[in-house]
Amino acid sequence: MKFTPEQHIELHGFNNLTKSLSFNMFDICYTRTKEEREAYIEYIDEQYSAERLTKILTHVADIIGAHVLNVAKQDYVPQGASVTILVSEGPVVEIPNGAYDESPGPLPDNVVLQLDKSHITVHTYPEFHPDEGISTFRADIDVSTCGEITPLKALNYLIHSFETDVMTIDYKVRGFTRDKEGNKLFIDHDISSIQNYIPENVKDQFDMVDINVYQENIFHTKCKLREFDLDNYLFGYTKDSLSPEEREEISERIQAEMEEIVSGVTLHSGTIFEEDDEELDN
């Protein structure tokens, strides 16, 4: 069934559907010493401080047409940050047709639409492996709206706001609203894939897999960076300073980390890497 802006305007009452976007991104780095790990964590904490995350989420509020009611933000010790923004109804203006299309949103632009009780949150999780030299940074962003625009319109901007090696994206529509005849609507816009909200030039950079349950209005997309350049995963030096054996070993570790994150399964035993370490030391 195709939906039109006229159908959305002619609701029985307010749009009571809740649309929730969960965007999880991972940045991966190889840090071979304690000093490198600490420097990487310090860089991440500075790059994604509570102050900068607040600016990112405020732009998200602009994209989904929300008024910011309250901001709670916190930088944690030894690392990490959280921001929660409570938003409410924005000014009601003419609703552009693009609000309903499966298409990427702005970067950002001021799209003001009607919505009500909603929230936007982000939590960050810097982490490192004690033995294998892998450090990771994860950011979890959740955008929930009760209004006429899908939070997927903020996805394009969120992807461009973080340095991302792996992404997992979830979208779910919950509850129901009613049309003017009183019939229930369990979703108010057509959607076949989250990928349709991501620009082509971004999709070209990632291998993507969809897992969708259409009858439940649940959509899930996994993304892993397609091109691999070891220089992008070294902190404070380049691959030219490494031997061929070291380059191969570190590349295997990083790519194994990415595969495990995107699949959600432990694919490689740490003992394999410990044996490789002994060979490199010799």
PDB file of C-alpha atoms in Angstrom, residues 30-199:
ATOM      1  CA  TYR A  30      45.794  -1.447  16.285  1.00  0.00           C
ATOM      2  CA  THR A  31      47.691  -0.263  19.381  1.00  0.00           C
ATOM      3  CA  ARG A  32      50.741  -2.384  20.126  1.00  0.00           C
ATOM      4  CA  THR A  33      51.837  -0.738  23.398  1.00  0.00           C
ATOM      5  CA  LYS A  34      50.189   0.560  26.545  1.00  0.00           C
ATOM      6  CA  GLU A  35      51.219   4.087  25.576  1.00  0.00           C
ATOM      7  CA  GLU A  36      49.540   3.755  22.172  1.00  0.00           C
ATOM      8  CA  ARG A  37      46.354   2.425  23.759  1.00  0.00           C
ATOM      9  CA  GLU A  38      46.236   5.303  26.215  1.00  0.00           C
ATOM     10  CA  ALA A  39      46.895   7.808  23.418  1.00  0.00           C
ATOM     11  CA  TYR A  40      44.120   6.295  21.294  1.00  0.00           C
ATOM     12  CA  ILE A  41      41.614   6.420  24.168  1.00  0.00           C
ATOM     13  CA  GLU A  42      42.610  10.022  24.877  1.00  0.00           C
ATOM     14  CA  TYR A  43      42.101  10.905  21.203  1.00  0.00           C
ATOM     15  CA  ILE A  44      38.667   9.258  21.163  1.00  0.00           C
ATOM     16  CA  ASP A  45      37.603  10.993  24.362  1.00  0.00           C
ATOM     17  CA  GLU A  46      38.613  14.341  22.872  1.00  0.00           C
ATOM     18  CA  GLN A  47      37.099  13.641  19.446  1.00  0.00           C
ATOM     19  CA  TYR A  48      33.795  12.410  20.868  1.00  0.00           C
ATOM     20  CA  SER A  49      33.429  14.363  24.081  1.00  0.00           C
ATOM     21  CA  ALA A  50      30.018  15.005  25.599  1.00  0.00           C
ATOM     22  CA  GLU A  51      30.179  18.556  24.252  1.00  0.00           C
ATOM     23  CA  ARG A  52      30.727  17.454  20.629  1.00  0.00           C
ATOM     24  CA  LEU A  53      28.179  14.651  20.925  1.00  0.00           C
ATOM     25  CA  THR A  54      25.639  17.210  22.124  1.00  0.00           C
ATOM     26  CA  LYS A  55      26.230  19.256  18.969  1.00  0.00           C
ATOM     27  CA  ILE A  56      25.735  16.144  16.820  1.00  0.00           C
ATOM     28  CA  LEU A  57      22.469  15.225  18.537  1.00  0.00           C
ATOM     29  CA  THR A  58      21.248  18.822  18.339  1.00  0.00           C
ATOM     30  CA  HIS A  59      21.696  18.654  14.564  1.00  0.00           C
ATOM     31  CA  VAL A  60      19.736  15.393  14.602  1.00  0.00           C
ATOM     32  CA  ALA A  61      16.931  17.209  16.432  1.00  0.00           C
ATOM     33  CA  ASP A  62      16.959  19.842  13.673  1.00  0.00           C
ATOM     34  CA  ILE A  63      16.728  17.164  10.983  1.00  0.00           C
ATOM     35  CA  ILE A  64      13.704  15.452  12.566  1.00  0.00           C
ATOM     36  CA  GLY A  65      12.076  18.801  13.331  1.00  0.00           C
ATOM     37  CA  ALA A  66      12.253  18.692  17.115  1.00  0.00           C
ATOM     38  CA  HIS A  67      12.435  21.312  19.840  1.00  0.00           C
ATOM     39  CA  VAL A  68      15.071  20.506  22.465  1.00  0.00           C
ATOM     40  CA  LEU A  69      13.497  20.506  25.935  1.00  0.00           C
ATOM     41  CA  ASN A  70      16.348  19.223  28.063  1.00  0.00           C
ATOM     42  CA  VAL A  71      19.960  18.073  27.660  1.00  0.00           C
ATOM     43  CA  ALA A  72      21.784  15.750  30.067  1.00  0.00           C
ATOM     44  CA  LYS A  73      25.438  15.102  29.238  1.00  0.00           C
ATOM     45  CA  GLN A  74      28.334  13.467  31.026  1.00  0.00           C
ATOM     46  CA  ASP A  75      31.997  12.662  30.370  1.00  0.00           C
ATOM     47  CA  TYR A  76      33.120   9.582  32.288  1.00  0.00           C
ATOM     48  CA  VAL A  77      36.399   8.613  33.955  1.00  0.00           C
ATOM     49  CA  PRO A  78      38.487   6.867  32.735  1.00  0.00           C
ATOM     50  CA  GLN A  79      36.750   7.127  29.342  1.00  0.00           C
ATOM     51  CA  GLY A  80      33.439   7.420  27.537  1.00  0.00           C
ATOM     52  CA  ALA A  81      30.570   9.896  27.377  1.00  0.00           C
ATOM     53  CA  SER A  82      26.769   9.984  27.324  1.00  0.00           C
ATOM     54  CA  VAL A  83      24.225  12.519  26.117  1.00  0.00           C
ATOM     55  CA  THR A  84      20.425  12.357  26.365  1.00  0.00           C
ATOM     56  CA  ILE A  85      18.192  14.959  24.739  1.00  0.00           C
ATOM     57  CA  LEU A  86      14.464  15.152  25.419  1.00  0.00           C
ATOM     58  CA  VAL A  87      12.660  16.739  22.491  1.00  0.00           C
ATOM     59  CA  SER A  88       9.084  17.711  21.794  1.00  0.00           C
ATOM     60  CA  GLU A  89       6.822  19.082  19.106  1.00  0.00           C
ATOM     61  CA  GLY A  90       8.384  21.459  16.630  1.00  0.00           C
ATOM     62  CA  PRO A  91       6.585  24.184  14.678  1.00  0.00           C
ATOM     63  CA  VAL A  92       4.115  22.766  12.183  1.00  0.00           C
ATOM     64  CA  VAL A  93       4.945  23.724   8.603  1.00  0.00           C
ATOM     65  CA  GLU A  94       4.053  22.347   5.210  1.00  0.00           C
ATOM     66  CA  ILE A  95       5.254  18.765   5.107  1.00  0.00           C
ATOM     67  CA  PRO A  96       7.634  18.065   2.206  1.00  0.00           C
ATOM     68  CA  ASN A  97       6.996  14.915   0.186  1.00  0.00           C
ATOM     69  CA  GLY A  98      10.563  13.841   0.966  1.00  0.00           C
ATOM     70  CA  ALA A  99       9.518  13.074   4.527  1.00  0.00           C
ATOM     71  CA  TYR A 100       7.841   9.899   3.261  1.00  0.00           C
ATOM     72  CA  ASP A 101      10.235   8.792   0.543  1.00  0.00           C
ATOM     73  CA  GLU A 102      12.890   6.125   1.066  1.00  0.00           C
ATOM     74  CA  SER A 103      15.759   8.536   0.515  1.00  0.00           C
ATOM     75  CA  PRO A 104      18.751   9.915   2.436  1.00  0.00           C
ATOM     76  CA  GLY A 105      18.202  12.881   4.715  1.00  0.00           C
ATOM     77  CA  PRO A 106      20.125  16.164   4.835  1.00  0.00           C
ATOM     78  CA  LEU A 107      23.649  16.811   6.145  1.00  0.00           C
ATOM     79  CA  PRO A 108      21.967  18.489   7.994  1.00  0.00           C
ATOM     80  CA  ASP A 109      19.271  20.872   6.815  1.00  0.00           C
ATOM     81  CA  ASN A 110      16.428  22.428   8.728  1.00  0.00           C
ATOM     82  CA  VAL A 111      13.491  20.089   8.183  1.00  0.00           C
ATOM     83  CA  VAL A 112      10.750  21.106  10.598  1.00  0.00           C
ATOM     84  CA  LEU A 113       7.828  18.702  11.014  1.00  0.00           C
ATOM     85  CA  GLN A 114       5.262  17.874  13.628  1.00  0.00           C
ATOM     86  CA  LEU A 115       6.250  15.399  16.307  1.00  0.00           C
ATOM     87  CA  ASP A 116       5.751  14.956  20.025  1.00  0.00           C
ATOM     88  CA  LYS A 117       7.317  13.146  22.988  1.00  0.00           C
ATOM     89  CA  SER A 118      10.626  11.910  21.651  1.00  0.00           C
ATOM     90  CA  HIS A 119      14.223  11.455  22.706  1.00  0.00           C
ATOM     91  CA  ILE A 120      17.718  11.153  21.285  1.00  0.00           C
ATOM     92  CA  THR A 121      20.571   9.450  23.136  1.00  0.00           C
ATOM     93  CA  VAL A 122      24.199   8.527  22.575  1.00  0.00           C
ATOM     94  CA  HIS A 123      26.596   6.460  24.670  1.00  0.00           C
ATOM     95  CA  THR A 124      30.242   5.786  23.816  1.00  0.00           C
ATOM     96  CA  TYR A 125      32.346   2.761  24.733  1.00  0.00           C
ATOM     97  CA  PRO A 126      36.131   2.956  24.174  1.00  0.00           C
ATOM     98  CA  GLU A 127      37.665  -0.479  24.763  1.00  0.00           C
ATOM     99  CA  PHE A 128      40.880  -2.411  24.179  1.00  0.00           C
ATOM    100  CA  HIS A 129      41.997  -6.014  24.268  1.00  0.00           C
ATOM    101  CA  PRO A 130      44.588  -6.611  27.027  1.00  0.00           C
ATOM    102  CA  ASP A 131      46.794  -8.881  24.879  1.00  0.00           C
ATOM    103  CA  GLU A 132      46.058  -8.663  21.174  1.00  0.00           C
ATOM    104  CA  GLY A 133      46.771  -4.991  20.500  1.00  0.00           C
ATOM    105  CA  ILE A 134      43.255  -4.200  19.282  1.00  0.00           C
ATOM    106  CA  SER A 135      41.452  -1.080  20.493  1.00  0.00           C
ATOM    107  CA  THR A 136      37.863  -0.325  19.551  1.00  0.00           C
ATOM    108  CA  PHE A 137      35.494   2.578  19.945  1.00  0.00           C
ATOM    109  CA  ARG A 138      31.738   2.033  19.849  1.00  0.00           C
ATOM    110  CA  ALA A 139      29.011   4.653  19.799  1.00  0.00           C
ATOM    111  CA  ASP A 140      25.342   3.738  20.273  1.00  0.00           C
ATOM    112  CA  ILE A 141      22.818   6.318  19.073  1.00  0.00           C
ATOM    113  CA  ASP A 142      19.068   5.934  19.552  1.00  0.00           C
ATOM    114  CA  VAL A 143      16.500   8.255  17.996  1.00  0.00           C
ATOM    115  CA  SER A 144      12.814   7.728  18.813  1.00  0.00           C
ATOM    116  CA  THR A 145      10.055   9.903  17.385  1.00  0.00           C
ATOM    117  CA  CYS A 146       6.280  10.051  17.586  1.00  0.00           C
ATOM    118  CA  GLY A 147       5.507  12.123  14.533  1.00  0.00           C
ATOM    119  CA  GLU A 148       5.346  12.264  10.787  1.00  0.00           C
ATOM    120  CA  ILE A 149       9.014  11.972   9.865  1.00  0.00           C
ATOM    121  CA  THR A 150      11.060   8.806  10.240  1.00  0.00           C
ATOM    122  CA  PRO A 151      14.296   9.142  12.263  1.00  0.00           C
ATOM    123  CA  LEU A 152      15.965   7.326   9.346  1.00  0.00           C
ATOM    124  CA  LYS A 153      16.168  10.791   7.772  1.00  0.00           C
ATOM    125  CA  ALA A 154      18.945  11.489  10.320  1.00  0.00           C
ATOM    126  CA  LEU A 155      20.949   8.399   9.357  1.00  0.00           C
ATOM    127  CA  ASN A 156      22.913  10.043   6.538  1.00  0.00           C
ATOM    128  CA  TYR A 157      24.117  12.794   8.880  1.00  0.00           C
ATOM    129  CA  LEU A 158      24.994  10.331  11.664  1.00  0.00           C
ATOM    130  CA  ILE A 159      27.133   8.220   9.318  1.00  0.00           C
ATOM    131  CA  HIS A 160      29.054  11.330   8.271  1.00  0.00           C
ATOM    132  CA  SER A 161      29.557  12.382  11.910  1.00  0.00           C
ATOM    133  CA  PHE A 162      31.594   9.332  12.944  1.00  0.00           C
ATOM    134  CA  GLU A 163      34.651   7.488  11.642  1.00  0.00           C
ATOM    135  CA  THR A 164      33.096   4.106  10.965  1.00  0.00           C
ATOM    136  CA  ASP A 165      34.520   0.682  10.102  1.00  0.00           C
ATOM    137  CA  VAL A 166      31.462  -1.365  11.043  1.00  0.00           C
ATOM    138  CA  MET A 167      27.834  -0.258  11.427  1.00  0.00           C
ATOM    139  CA  THR A 168      24.745  -2.072  12.649  1.00  0.00           C
ATOM    140  CA  ILE A 169      21.454  -0.259  12.115  1.00  0.00           C
ATOM    141  CA  ASP A 170      18.040  -1.193  13.489  1.00  0.00           C
ATOM    142  CA  TYR A 171      14.696   0.423  12.733  1.00  0.00           C
ATOM    143  CA  LYS A 172      11.334  -0.515  14.257  1.00  0.00           C
ATOM    144  CA  VAL A 173       7.863   1.003  14.109  1.00  0.00           C
ATOM    145  CA  ARG A 174       5.704   0.288  17.177  1.00  0.00           C
ATOM    146  CA  GLY A 175       2.122   0.917  18.207  1.00  0.00           C
ATOM    147  CA  PHE A 176      -0.554   2.198  15.840  1.00  0.00           C
ATOM    148  CA  THR A 177      -2.398   5.309  14.794  1.00  0.00           C
ATOM    149  CA  ARG A 178      -5.795   5.682  13.075  1.00  0.00           C
ATOM    150  CA  ASP A 179      -7.007   7.159   9.825  1.00  0.00           C
ATOM    151  CA  LYS A 180     -10.046   9.473   9.745  1.00  0.00           C
ATOM    152  CA  GLU A 181     -12.389   6.453   9.511  1.00  0.00           C
ATOM    153  CA  GLY A 182     -10.870   4.983  12.669  1.00  0.00           C
ATOM    154  CA  ASN A 183      -8.947   2.177  10.967  1.00  0.00           C
ATOM    155  CA  LYS A 184      -5.636   1.233  12.551  1.00  0.00           C
ATOM    156  CA  LEU A 185      -2.375   1.990  10.742  1.00  0.00           C
ATOM    157  CA  PHE A 186       0.636   0.069  12.060  1.00  0.00           C
ATOM    158  CA  ILE A 187       3.070   1.938   9.808  1.00  0.00           C
ATOM    159  CA  ASP A 188       2.590   5.232   7.992  1.00  0.00           C
ATOM    160  CA  HIS A 189       5.264   5.038   5.291  1.00  0.00           C
ATOM    161  CA  ASP A 190       6.585   2.494   2.813  1.00  0.00           C
ATOM    162  CA  ILE A 191       9.985   0.982   3.569  1.00  0.00           C
ATOM    163  CA  SER A 192      11.756  -1.943   1.933  1.00  0.00           C
ATOM    164  CA  SER A 193      15.287  -1.445   3.301  1.00  0.00           C
ATOM    165  CA  ILE A 194      17.296   0.832   5.568  1.00  0.00           C
ATOM    166  CA  GLN A 195      19.810   0.978   2.725  1.00  0.00           C
ATOM    167  CA  ASN A 196      17.445   3.239   0.791  1.00  0.00           C
ATOM    168  CA  TYR A 197      18.132   5.966   3.361  1.00  0.00           C
ATOM    169  CA  ILE A 198      21.896   5.803   2.743  1.00  0.00           C
ATOM    170  CA  PRO A 199      23.451   7.710  -0.211  1.00  0.00           C
TER     171      PRO A 199
END
